[in-house]
Coordinates of C-alpha atoms in Angstrom, one line a residue:
M1 CA 13.0 4.5 -39.9
R2 CA 13.2 3.1 -36.5
P3 CA 11.4 5.2 -33.9
K4 CA 13.3 6.9 -31.1
P5 CA 13.4 4.7 -28.1
V6 CA 12.4 5.9 -24.6
I7 CA 15.4 5.9 -22.1
V8 CA 15.2 4.2 -18.9
A9 CA 17.8 4.9 -16.4
G10 CA 18.1 1.9 -13.9
A11 CA 17.9 -1.6 -14.0
G12 CA 16.2 -2.1 -10.8
P13 CA 12.6 -3.1 -10.6
V14 CA 11.1 0.0 -11.2
G15 CA 13.2 0.5 -14.3
M16 CA 12.6 -2.9 -15.6
V17 CA 9.0 -2.6 -15.0
T18 CA 8.8 0.4 -17.0
A19 CA 10.7 -1.1 -19.9
L20 CA 8.7 -3.9 -19.9
L21 CA 5.5 -2.1 -19.8
L22 CA 6.4 0.5 -22.6
A23 CA 6.8 -2.7 -24.6
R24 CA 3.0 -3.5 -24.2
Y25 CA 2.4 -0.2 -26.1
E26 CA 5.1 -1.5 -28.8
V27 CA 7.2 1.5 -27.2
P28 CA 11.1 0.5 -27.7
S29 CA 13.3 1.4 -25.0
I30 CA 16.8 1.3 -23.8
V31 CA 17.8 0.5 -20.2
L32 CA 21.0 2.3 -18.9
E33 CA 22.4 0.8 -15.9
A34 CA 25.5 2.1 -13.9
Q35 CA 26.8 -1.2 -12.5
P36 CA 28.7 -3.5 -14.5
R37 CA 26.6 -6.7 -13.6
R38 CA 23.9 -7.6 -11.4
V39 CA 24.5 -9.0 -8.0
A40 CA 21.7 -10.7 -6.6
V41 CA 22.2 -10.7 -2.9
G42 CA 19.9 -10.0 0.3
S43 CA 16.2 -9.5 0.5
R44 CA 16.1 -5.6 0.4
S45 CA 12.4 -4.7 -0.3
I46 CA 10.5 -7.8 0.0
C47 CA 6.6 -7.1 0.4
V48 CA 4.6 -7.1 -3.1
Q49 CA 0.9 -5.8 -2.7
R50 CA -1.5 -7.3 -4.5
D51 CA -2.5 -4.6 -6.8
V52 CA 1.3 -4.2 -7.9
L53 CA 1.3 -7.8 -8.7
D54 CA -1.7 -6.8 -10.8
I55 CA 0.7 -4.6 -12.7
L56 CA 3.4 -7.1 -12.7
E57 CA 1.1 -9.5 -14.3
R58 CA 0.5 -7.0 -17.3
V59 CA 4.3 -7.8 -18.3
G60 CA 3.4 -11.4 -17.5
L61 CA 4.9 -12.2 -14.2
G62 CA 2.2 -11.2 -11.1
A63 CA 1.8 -14.9 -10.9
R64 CA 5.4 -16.3 -11.0
V65 CA 6.3 -13.7 -8.4
A66 CA 3.2 -14.6 -6.0
E67 CA 4.5 -18.6 -6.9
V68 CA 8.0 -18.1 -5.8
G69 CA 7.3 -15.9 -2.9
V70 CA 5.5 -16.5 0.7
T71 CA 2.0 -15.3 1.2
W72 CA 1.1 -14.2 4.5
T73 CA -2.2 -13.7 5.8
R74 CA -1.6 -12.8 9.5
G75 CA 0.5 -10.3 11.6
R76 CA 1.1 -10.3 15.4
T77 CA 2.4 -7.1 17.3
Y78 CA 4.0 -7.8 20.9
Y79 CA 4.9 -5.1 23.7
R80 CA 7.8 -6.6 25.8
D81 CA 6.6 -10.3 26.5
R82 CA 2.9 -10.1 25.4
Q83 CA 0.9 -10.1 22.2
I84 CA -1.3 -6.9 21.8
L85 CA -2.4 -6.9 18.8
E86 CA -3.2 -9.8 15.8
I87 CA -4.5 -8.8 12.0
T88 CA -5.6 -11.2 9.5
F89 CA -6.3 -10.8 5.8
P90 CA -8.6 -12.9 3.5
E91 CA -6.2 -14.4 1.3
H92 CA -7.8 -13.5 -2.1
G93 CA -11.3 -11.5 -1.7
D94 CA -12.0 -9.8 -4.9
S95 CA -8.5 -10.0 -6.4
A96 CA -6.8 -12.9 -8.4
F97 CA -3.6 -12.3 -5.9
P98 CA -3.2 -12.6 -2.0
P99 CA -3.0 -9.0 0.0
F100 CA 0.7 -9.3 0.4
V101 CA 3.5 -11.5 -0.9
N102 CA 6.8 -11.7 0.3
T103 CA 9.4 -12.0 -2.7
P104 CA 13.0 -10.9 -2.3
Q105 CA 13.9 -7.9 -4.6
S106 CA 17.1 -9.8 -5.7
V107 CA 14.6 -12.5 -7.1
L108 CA 12.2 -10.0 -8.1
E109 CA 15.0 -8.6 -10.5
L110 CA 16.3 -11.8 -11.9
L111 CA 12.7 -12.6 -13.1
L112 CA 12.2 -9.1 -14.6
E113 CA 15.9 -9.6 -16.3
E114 CA 14.8 -13.0 -17.7
R115 CA 11.5 -11.4 -19.2
I116 CA 13.5 -8.8 -20.5
S117 CA 15.9 -11.1 -22.4
R118 CA 13.2 -12.4 -24.3
E119 CA 11.5 -9.1 -25.1
P120 CA 13.0 -7.5 -28.7
L121 CA 11.9 -4.0 -27.9
V122 CA 13.7 -3.5 -24.6
T123 CA 17.8 -3.5 -24.8
L124 CA 19.5 -3.4 -21.5
W125 CA 23.1 -1.9 -21.3
W126 CA 25.2 -2.6 -18.3
G127 CA 28.2 -0.2 -17.2
Q128 CA 26.4 3.1 -18.6
E129 CA 26.6 5.8 -15.8
V130 CA 24.7 8.5 -16.7
T131 CA 26.9 11.6 -16.6
G132 CA 24.7 14.3 -18.2
V133 CA 20.8 15.3 -19.6
T134 CA 19.7 17.7 -22.2
Q135 CA 16.5 18.0 -23.8
D136 CA 14.6 19.9 -26.3
D137 CA 11.2 19.9 -28.3
D138 CA 12.3 16.6 -30.2
G139 CA 13.5 14.6 -27.5
V140 CA 16.0 14.0 -24.7
T141 CA 19.8 13.5 -25.2
V142 CA 21.6 11.0 -22.1
S143 CA 25.3 11.3 -22.1
T144 CA 27.0 8.4 -20.3
V145 CA 30.5 7.1 -19.8
D146 CA 30.8 5.7 -23.3
G147 CA 28.7 8.5 -25.3
D148 CA 25.4 10.1 -26.0
V149 CA 21.9 8.2 -26.3
R150 CA 19.1 9.8 -28.0
G151 CA 15.6 9.1 -27.0
S152 CA 12.0 10.6 -27.1
H153 CA 11.4 10.5 -23.2
L154 CA 13.5 9.6 -20.3
V155 CA 12.5 7.7 -17.1
G156 CA 14.7 8.2 -14.4
A157 CA 14.7 5.2 -12.0
D158 CA 18.3 5.4 -11.0
G159 CA 17.7 5.1 -7.3
Q160 CA 18.1 7.6 -4.5
R161 CA 21.6 8.6 -5.7
S162 CA 19.8 9.4 -9.0
A163 CA 22.5 10.8 -11.5
V164 CA 19.2 11.7 -13.8
R165 CA 17.8 14.1 -10.8
A166 CA 21.1 15.5 -10.3
A167 CA 21.4 16.3 -13.6
L168 CA 18.3 18.1 -13.7
G169 CA 19.7 20.1 -10.6
L170 CA 17.0 19.1 -8.1
P171 CA 17.3 18.8 -4.6
F172 CA 16.8 15.9 -2.5
D173 CA 15.2 17.6 0.6
G174 CA 14.4 15.7 3.8
V175 CA 15.2 14.0 6.9
S176 CA 17.5 11.0 7.8
F177 CA 16.7 9.1 11.2
P178 CA 19.4 8.7 13.7
D179 CA 19.1 5.2 14.7
K180 CA 20.5 2.4 12.7
F181 CA 18.8 -0.6 11.4
L182 CA 20.5 -4.3 11.2
I183 CA 18.7 -6.8 8.7
A184 CA 19.9 -10.2 8.8
D185 CA 18.5 -13.1 6.6
I186 CA 18.5 -16.4 8.2
R187 CA 17.4 -19.5 7.2
A188 CA 15.8 -21.8 10.1
D189 CA 12.7 -23.7 10.8
L190 CA 10.7 -21.4 13.1
G191 CA 7.7 -23.8 13.6
F192 CA 5.1 -21.3 12.5
A193 CA 2.1 -23.0 11.5
V194 CA 1.4 -20.4 8.8
P195 CA 3.8 -17.5 7.6
E196 CA 3.4 -14.5 9.6
R197 CA 4.7 -11.1 10.2
R198 CA 5.9 -10.6 13.6
F199 CA 6.8 -7.1 15.4
Y200 CA 8.1 -6.6 18.7
F201 CA 8.2 -3.0 20.7
D202 CA 10.6 -3.1 23.8
P203 CA 11.1 -6.9 23.6
P204 CA 13.4 -7.9 26.5
W205 CA 16.2 -8.7 24.2
N206 CA 16.3 -5.4 22.5
P207 CA 15.1 -3.3 25.1
G208 CA 13.9 0.4 24.3
R209 CA 13.9 -0.5 20.4
Q210 CA 12.1 -2.7 17.9
V211 CA 12.2 -5.6 16.1
L212 CA 10.5 -7.2 13.0
L213 CA 10.0 -10.6 11.7
H214 CA 9.2 -11.4 8.2
P215 CA 8.9 -14.6 6.2
Q216 CA 10.6 -15.5 3.1
P217 CA 10.8 -18.1 0.5
Q218 CA 12.9 -21.3 1.2
G219 CA 12.8 -21.2 4.9
V220 CA 14.4 -18.0 5.1
H221 CA 13.2 -15.4 7.8
R222 CA 14.2 -11.3 7.6
I223 CA 14.7 -10.0 10.8
D224 CA 15.2 -6.1 11.4
W225 CA 16.7 -4.8 14.6
Q226 CA 16.7 -1.2 15.6
V227 CA 20.0 -0.9 16.9
P228 CA 22.1 2.3 18.3
D229 CA 23.8 5.0 16.4
D230 CA 27.3 3.5 17.6
F231 CA 26.3 -0.2 16.6
D232 CA 29.4 -2.0 14.9
L233 CA 28.6 -5.1 12.9
D234 CA 32.0 -6.3 12.9
A235 CA 32.5 -6.2 16.7
E236 CA 29.2 -7.8 17.1
R237 CA 30.3 -10.7 15.0
A238 CA 33.6 -11.0 16.7
D239 CA 32.3 -11.2 20.3
G240 CA 29.3 -13.7 19.5
G241 CA 27.1 -10.7 20.4
L242 CA 25.4 -11.3 16.8
D243 CA 24.7 -15.1 17.4
R244 CA 23.0 -14.2 20.9
R245 CA 21.0 -11.3 19.1
I246 CA 19.7 -14.2 16.4
R247 CA 19.0 -16.6 19.1
A248 CA 17.0 -14.5 21.3
V249 CA 14.4 -14.1 18.2
V250 CA 14.4 -18.0 16.8
G251 CA 15.1 -19.7 19.8
D252 CA 18.0 -22.5 20.2
V253 CA 17.5 -23.9 16.5
D254 CA 20.1 -24.4 13.9
H255 CA 20.2 -21.5 11.4
D256 CA 22.5 -20.3 8.7
I257 CA 23.2 -16.7 8.0
V258 CA 22.1 -15.8 4.4
W259 CA 22.9 -11.9 4.3
L260 CA 23.4 -9.0 6.7
S261 CA 23.2 -5.1 6.2
V262 CA 23.3 -2.3 8.4
Y263 CA 21.7 0.9 7.0
R264 CA 19.6 4.0 8.0
F265 CA 16.2 5.2 7.1
H266 CA 15.4 8.5 5.2
Q267 CA 12.3 10.3 4.1
R268 CA 13.1 12.5 1.1
R269 CA 11.6 13.6 -2.0
A270 CA 12.5 15.7 -5.3
P271 CA 10.4 18.8 -5.4
R272 CA 9.1 17.8 -8.9
M273 CA 8.7 14.2 -10.7
R274 CA 8.5 15.7 -14.2
V275 CA 10.7 18.0 -16.0
G276 CA 9.8 18.5 -19.7
R277 CA 10.3 15.0 -21.2
V278 CA 12.4 13.3 -18.2
L279 CA 10.3 11.9 -15.4
L280 CA 11.6 10.4 -12.0
A281 CA 10.5 7.3 -10.5
G282 CA 10.9 5.1 -7.4
D283 CA 13.6 6.0 -5.3
A284 CA 15.0 8.5 -7.4
A285 CA 11.6 10.7 -6.6
H286 CA 11.4 9.9 -3.1
V287 CA 12.4 7.5 -0.5
M288 CA 10.7 6.5 2.7
S289 CA 10.6 4.1 5.7
P290 CA 10.1 0.6 4.6
F291 CA 7.9 0.0 7.5
G292 CA 4.4 -0.4 5.6
A293 CA 6.2 -1.7 2.3
R294 CA 5.5 1.6 0.5
G295 CA 9.1 1.8 -1.3
L296 CA 9.1 -0.7 -3.9
N297 CA 5.2 -0.8 -4.3
S298 CA 4.9 2.8 -4.9
G299 CA 7.7 2.9 -7.3
I300 CA 6.1 0.4 -9.7
A301 CA 3.1 2.4 -9.5
D302 CA 5.1 5.4 -10.6
A303 CA 6.2 3.3 -13.7
D304 CA 2.4 2.3 -14.3
N305 CA 1.5 5.8 -14.2
A306 CA 4.1 6.9 -16.5
V307 CA 4.2 4.7 -19.2
W308 CA 0.8 5.3 -20.7
K309 CA 0.9 9.0 -20.6
I310 CA 4.6 8.8 -22.4
A311 CA 2.9 6.4 -25.0
L312 CA 0.0 8.7 -25.7
D313 CA 2.4 11.8 -25.8
R314 CA 4.5 9.7 -28.2
A315 CA 1.6 8.6 -30.6
G316 CA 0.2 12.2 -30.4
T317 CA -3.2 11.8 -29.1
A318 CA -2.1 13.0 -25.4
G319 CA -3.2 16.8 -24.5
P320 CA -0.9 19.3 -23.0
L321 CA -1.5 18.3 -19.6
L322 CA -1.1 14.5 -19.8
L323 CA 2.8 14.5 -18.8
E324 CA 2.4 17.2 -16.3
S325 CA -0.3 15.1 -14.7
Y326 CA 2.5 12.6 -13.8
D327 CA 4.1 14.9 -11.5
L328 CA 0.4 16.0 -10.1
E329 CA -0.6 12.3 -9.4
R330 CA 2.3 10.5 -8.4
G331 CA 3.5 13.7 -6.3
A332 CA 0.6 13.5 -4.5
A333 CA 0.9 9.7 -3.8
A334 CA 4.5 10.2 -2.5
D335 CA 3.4 13.1 -0.2
E336 CA 0.8 10.7 1.2
N337 CA 3.4 7.9 1.4
L338 CA 5.7 10.3 3.2
R339 CA 3.2 11.6 5.6
V340 CA 1.9 8.0 6.6
T341 CA 5.8 6.7 7.0
G342 CA 6.7 9.6 8.7
D343 CA 3.8 9.0 11.1
T344 CA 5.1 5.5 11.6
M345 CA 8.7 6.8 12.1
R346 CA 7.4 9.1 14.9
F347 CA 5.8 6.1 16.6
L348 CA 9.0 3.6 16.2
V349 CA 11.3 6.3 16.9
P350 CA 9.9 9.4 19.0
G351 CA 12.1 12.2 19.0
T352 CA 10.3 14.1 21.6
D353 CA 8.9 13.9 25.0
A354 CA 5.3 14.0 24.0
E355 CA 5.9 11.4 21.1
R356 CA 7.4 9.3 23.8
A357 CA 5.0 9.5 26.3
H358 CA 2.3 8.9 23.8
R359 CA 3.7 5.5 22.5
L360 CA 4.3 4.5 25.7
D361 CA 0.5 5.3 26.7
V362 CA -0.9 3.4 23.9
L363 CA 1.7 0.4 24.4
T364 CA 0.7 0.0 28.0
R365 CA -3.3 0.3 27.2
A366 CA -3.0 -2.1 24.2
A367 CA -3.7 -5.1 26.1
D368 CA -6.6 -4.4 27.9
D369 CA -8.2 -1.1 26.2
E370 CA -9.9 -2.2 22.8
A371 CA -9.6 1.1 21.2
A372 CA -5.8 1.2 21.8
P373 CA -4.4 -1.3 19.3
E374 CA -5.8 1.0 16.5
E375 CA -3.3 3.6 17.7
I376 CA -0.4 1.3 17.2
D377 CA 1.7 2.0 14.6
S378 CA 4.2 -0.3 13.1
G379 CA 3.6 0.5 9.5
R380 CA 0.5 1.2 7.4
L381 CA 0.5 -1.3 4.7
A382 CA 0.9 -0.3 1.1
E383 CA -2.3 0.4 -0.9
P384 CA -3.2 2.1 -4.2
F385 CA -3.4 5.7 -4.3
W386 CA -6.4 7.8 -5.2
Y387 CA -6.5 10.8 -7.9
L388 CA -9.3 12.7 -6.9
D389 CA -7.4 16.0 -7.0
S390 CA -6.2 15.1 -10.6
P391 CA -6.9 17.0 -13.7
L392 CA -7.4 13.7 -15.4
T393 CA -10.5 13.0 -13.1
T394 CA -13.9 13.5 -14.1
F395 CA -15.8 13.8 -10.7
T396 CA -19.4 13.6 -10.9
D397 CA -20.4 12.9 -7.1
L398 CA -19.9 15.8 -5.1
H399 CA -20.9 14.0 -1.9
A400 CA -18.7 11.3 -2.6
Y401 CA -15.7 13.3 -2.8
A402 CA -16.7 15.5 0.3
T403 CA -16.7 12.2 2.3
F404 CA -14.1 10.5 0.5
P405 CA -12.3 8.1 3.3
R406 CA -8.6 9.3 3.0
D407 CA -7.2 7.8 6.3
P408 CA -4.6 4.7 5.5
G409 CA -6.2 1.4 5.0
A410 CA -9.8 2.6 4.9
A411 CA -12.1 1.3 1.9
R412 CA -12.3 3.5 -1.0
P413 CA -15.6 3.8 -2.5
P414 CA -15.6 3.3 -6.4
V415 CA -15.4 7.0 -7.7
G416 CA -13.3 8.9 -10.1
G417 CA -9.4 8.6 -9.5
V418 CA -9.8 5.4 -7.3
L419 CA -8.0 2.3 -8.9
C420 CA -11.0 0.2 -10.1
P421 CA -11.9 -2.9 -8.3
D422 CA -11.3 -6.5 -9.7
G423 CA -13.6 -9.3 -10.5
H424 CA -14.8 -11.9 -12.8
L425 CA -16.7 -11.0 -16.0
S426 CA -19.4 -13.3 -17.2
W427 CA -17.3 -14.7 -20.2
G428 CA -14.4 -15.8 -18.6
M429 CA -11.8 -13.0 -17.9
R430 CA -11.2 -10.7 -14.9
L431 CA -11.6 -7.0 -15.3
R432 CA -7.8 -6.2 -14.4
E433 CA -7.0 -8.3 -17.4
L434 CA -8.3 -5.9 -19.8
V435 CA -6.6 -3.0 -18.3
G436 CA -4.3 -1.1 -20.4
P437 CA -3.0 -0.6 -23.2
R438 CA -6.0 1.3 -23.9
F439 CA -9.1 2.6 -21.8
V440 CA -11.7 0.4 -20.9
V441 CA -15.6 1.3 -20.9
L442 CA -18.0 -0.5 -18.9
T443 CA -21.4 0.2 -19.8
Y444 CA -24.4 -1.3 -17.6
W445 CA -27.8 -1.1 -18.9
C446 CA -27.0 1.1 -21.8
S447 CA -24.7 1.6 -25.0
W448 CA -22.1 3.4 -26.2
R449 CA -19.7 3.3 -29.3
P450 CA -16.7 5.4 -30.2
A451 CA -17.9 8.7 -31.9
D452 CA -14.9 9.0 -34.1
R453 CA -11.3 7.9 -34.9
W454 CA -9.6 9.3 -32.0
E455 CA -11.9 7.7 -29.4
H456 CA -11.6 3.9 -31.3
E457 CA -7.8 4.4 -31.1
L458 CA -7.9 5.0 -27.3
V459 CA -10.7 2.8 -26.3
N460 CA -11.0 -1.1 -26.5
E461 CA -14.2 -2.6 -27.3
P462 CA -16.8 -1.4 -24.8
V463 CA -17.6 -4.0 -22.2
P464 CA -21.4 -4.5 -21.3
L465 CA -22.0 -5.9 -17.7
D466 CA -24.9 -7.9 -17.0
Q467 CA -26.7 -7.6 -13.9
E468 CA -26.9 -11.2 -12.9
E469 CA -23.7 -12.8 -14.3
D470 CA -21.7 -9.7 -13.4
D471 CA -23.0 -8.9 -10.1
E472 CA -19.9 -9.2 -8.4
L473 CA -18.6 -6.2 -10.4
V474 CA -21.9 -4.4 -10.5
T475 CA -22.1 -4.6 -6.8
A476 CA -18.3 -3.6 -6.3
L477 CA -18.8 -0.7 -8.6
R478 CA -22.1 0.4 -6.8
L479 CA -23.6 0.6 -10.3
R480 CA -27.2 1.5 -11.2
P481 CA -28.8 1.1 -14.3
R482 CA -27.6 3.3 -17.2
S483 CA -24.5 3.7 -16.0
I484 CA -21.0 3.9 -17.8
V485 CA -17.6 3.5 -16.2
V486 CA -14.5 5.0 -18.0
V487 CA -11.3 3.2 -16.6
R488 CA -7.8 4.5 -17.8
P489 CA -4.8 2.4 -19.0
D490 CA -3.3 1.9 -15.7
G491 CA -6.8 0.8 -14.2
H492 CA -7.8 3.6 -12.1
I493 CA -11.3 5.0 -12.8
A494 CA -11.4 8.4 -15.1
G495 CA -14.8 8.9 -14.7
V496 CA -18.6 7.4 -13.7
L497 CA -21.3 8.5 -15.9
H498 CA -25.1 8.0 -14.6
E499 CA -26.8 8.5 -18.5
P500 CA -29.6 10.6 -18.2
E501 CA -32.8 8.8 -18.3
H502 CA -33.1 10.0 -22.3
G503 CA -30.4 11.1 -24.7
P504 CA -27.2 9.4 -26.0
A505 CA -23.9 8.8 -23.3
A506 CA -21.7 9.7 -26.2
P507 CA -20.8 13.4 -25.5
A508 CA -20.3 12.8 -21.6
V509 CA -17.8 9.7 -22.4
T510 CA -16.1 11.8 -24.7
E511 CA -15.6 14.6 -22.2
I512 CA -14.4 12.1 -19.6
L513 CA -11.8 10.6 -22.2
R514 CA -10.6 14.3 -23.5
R515 CA -10.3 15.2 -19.7
A516 CA -8.2 11.8 -18.8
T517 CA -5.7 12.7 -21.6
G518 CA -5.0 15.8 -20.7
W519 CA -6.9 17.9 -23.2
V520 CA -9.4 19.8 -20.7
P521 CA -7.9 22.5 -18.4
P522 CA -8.2 22.1 -15.0

């Protein structure tokens, strides 16, 4: 008898990544998409962060997404007609991928769908709007316009108007910002020496508001304007205002309009991301301002977190806390992203006299005061979340916990809960290539072997690190001799063990594994 599939609602990037990651665990899935077919237009989400490219590489697409996208390593910020800030990123650093690649969501979706077409464990059904969800101790039944579908679990990745969330009776509380934003994808040669992001505060050609310019593949650029609430796109196109608006940004160059859209920003979150065997992911669970590129990237991180827990739950190797940890971990990540993007929106669209005065003070000081640029907030860029407070994390260094840097963009020390750094291994692979579908155990000047069948099923062969040949990783992990690092299937560190000078490491590693799989109460 064939095993019950996992049901995935939504064939956007988060839903398709979920299905493809499940296939790595040899778990079949059925993806239900309400739309009758895909309409691949517009840029929508474009900015893919390097650690998310690593997740996409696990399903065979990270390098391809980077190849067809545009890598940018410079960002400039302007106030009126003066540049007040410039940031640059190292192109690769210790990663296989650049910090950010701009690949339009429509392109990413086509790549994912093509990959799904070659994956026998994934079935994609179009025109299947979800109309109801019920669950019991054995599985989940999803009702659609064409009948019922039965599965072991359900991942609701069906967007901000999620039918799954509605079927669970969950609210989607939050706020919507009053100003509108106009997006234009245009094809033009802007003459930039290298691709770069540009952000304009209060430019003369959009006074009192903001404009963002992002590069895209094939000579296309995306322009985001903040516009008044009464903005009328049809009227602006008819009277030539749209052409004047575009030329104010790009100059008097030939250009073609590829796509236009007008939208509002929302900051919303479901109160729970897990109800029984149903997990919400991406925009179905949380929506946020796109400044900082935290929407799509956090949604794919949701999928990565959910999949290994569902797979272990199906296999019977998960403890009673594992599924619930999805809500705890990714709920905390959603809260952090909403906090960060909320701060950004209060800087971009100040709602009080005090907020307006603060922004004006920062921007006017920025050209001459070296400290002021650090206060400019045009979007704190996406980064992996840290699960320090998770019941799955074994934390052995209380000082590191107490001093852990939680500010956006800060360098995170390699402690329990943090995404493990990448680096070359002496025998040719990169560490991130070993991540998932099992745990990875790194040993340094000590040894460890699985103690029983359960551990053998959970863990790949231990990976010994050499002081000289693996010095890059040893340094990044800040290891001292007789250390063990346990890495979860999503790449986050489950725990770091500094083995006693005498005695076996097995009992402590077992405890880390038991906690990381939900067997140890918090």
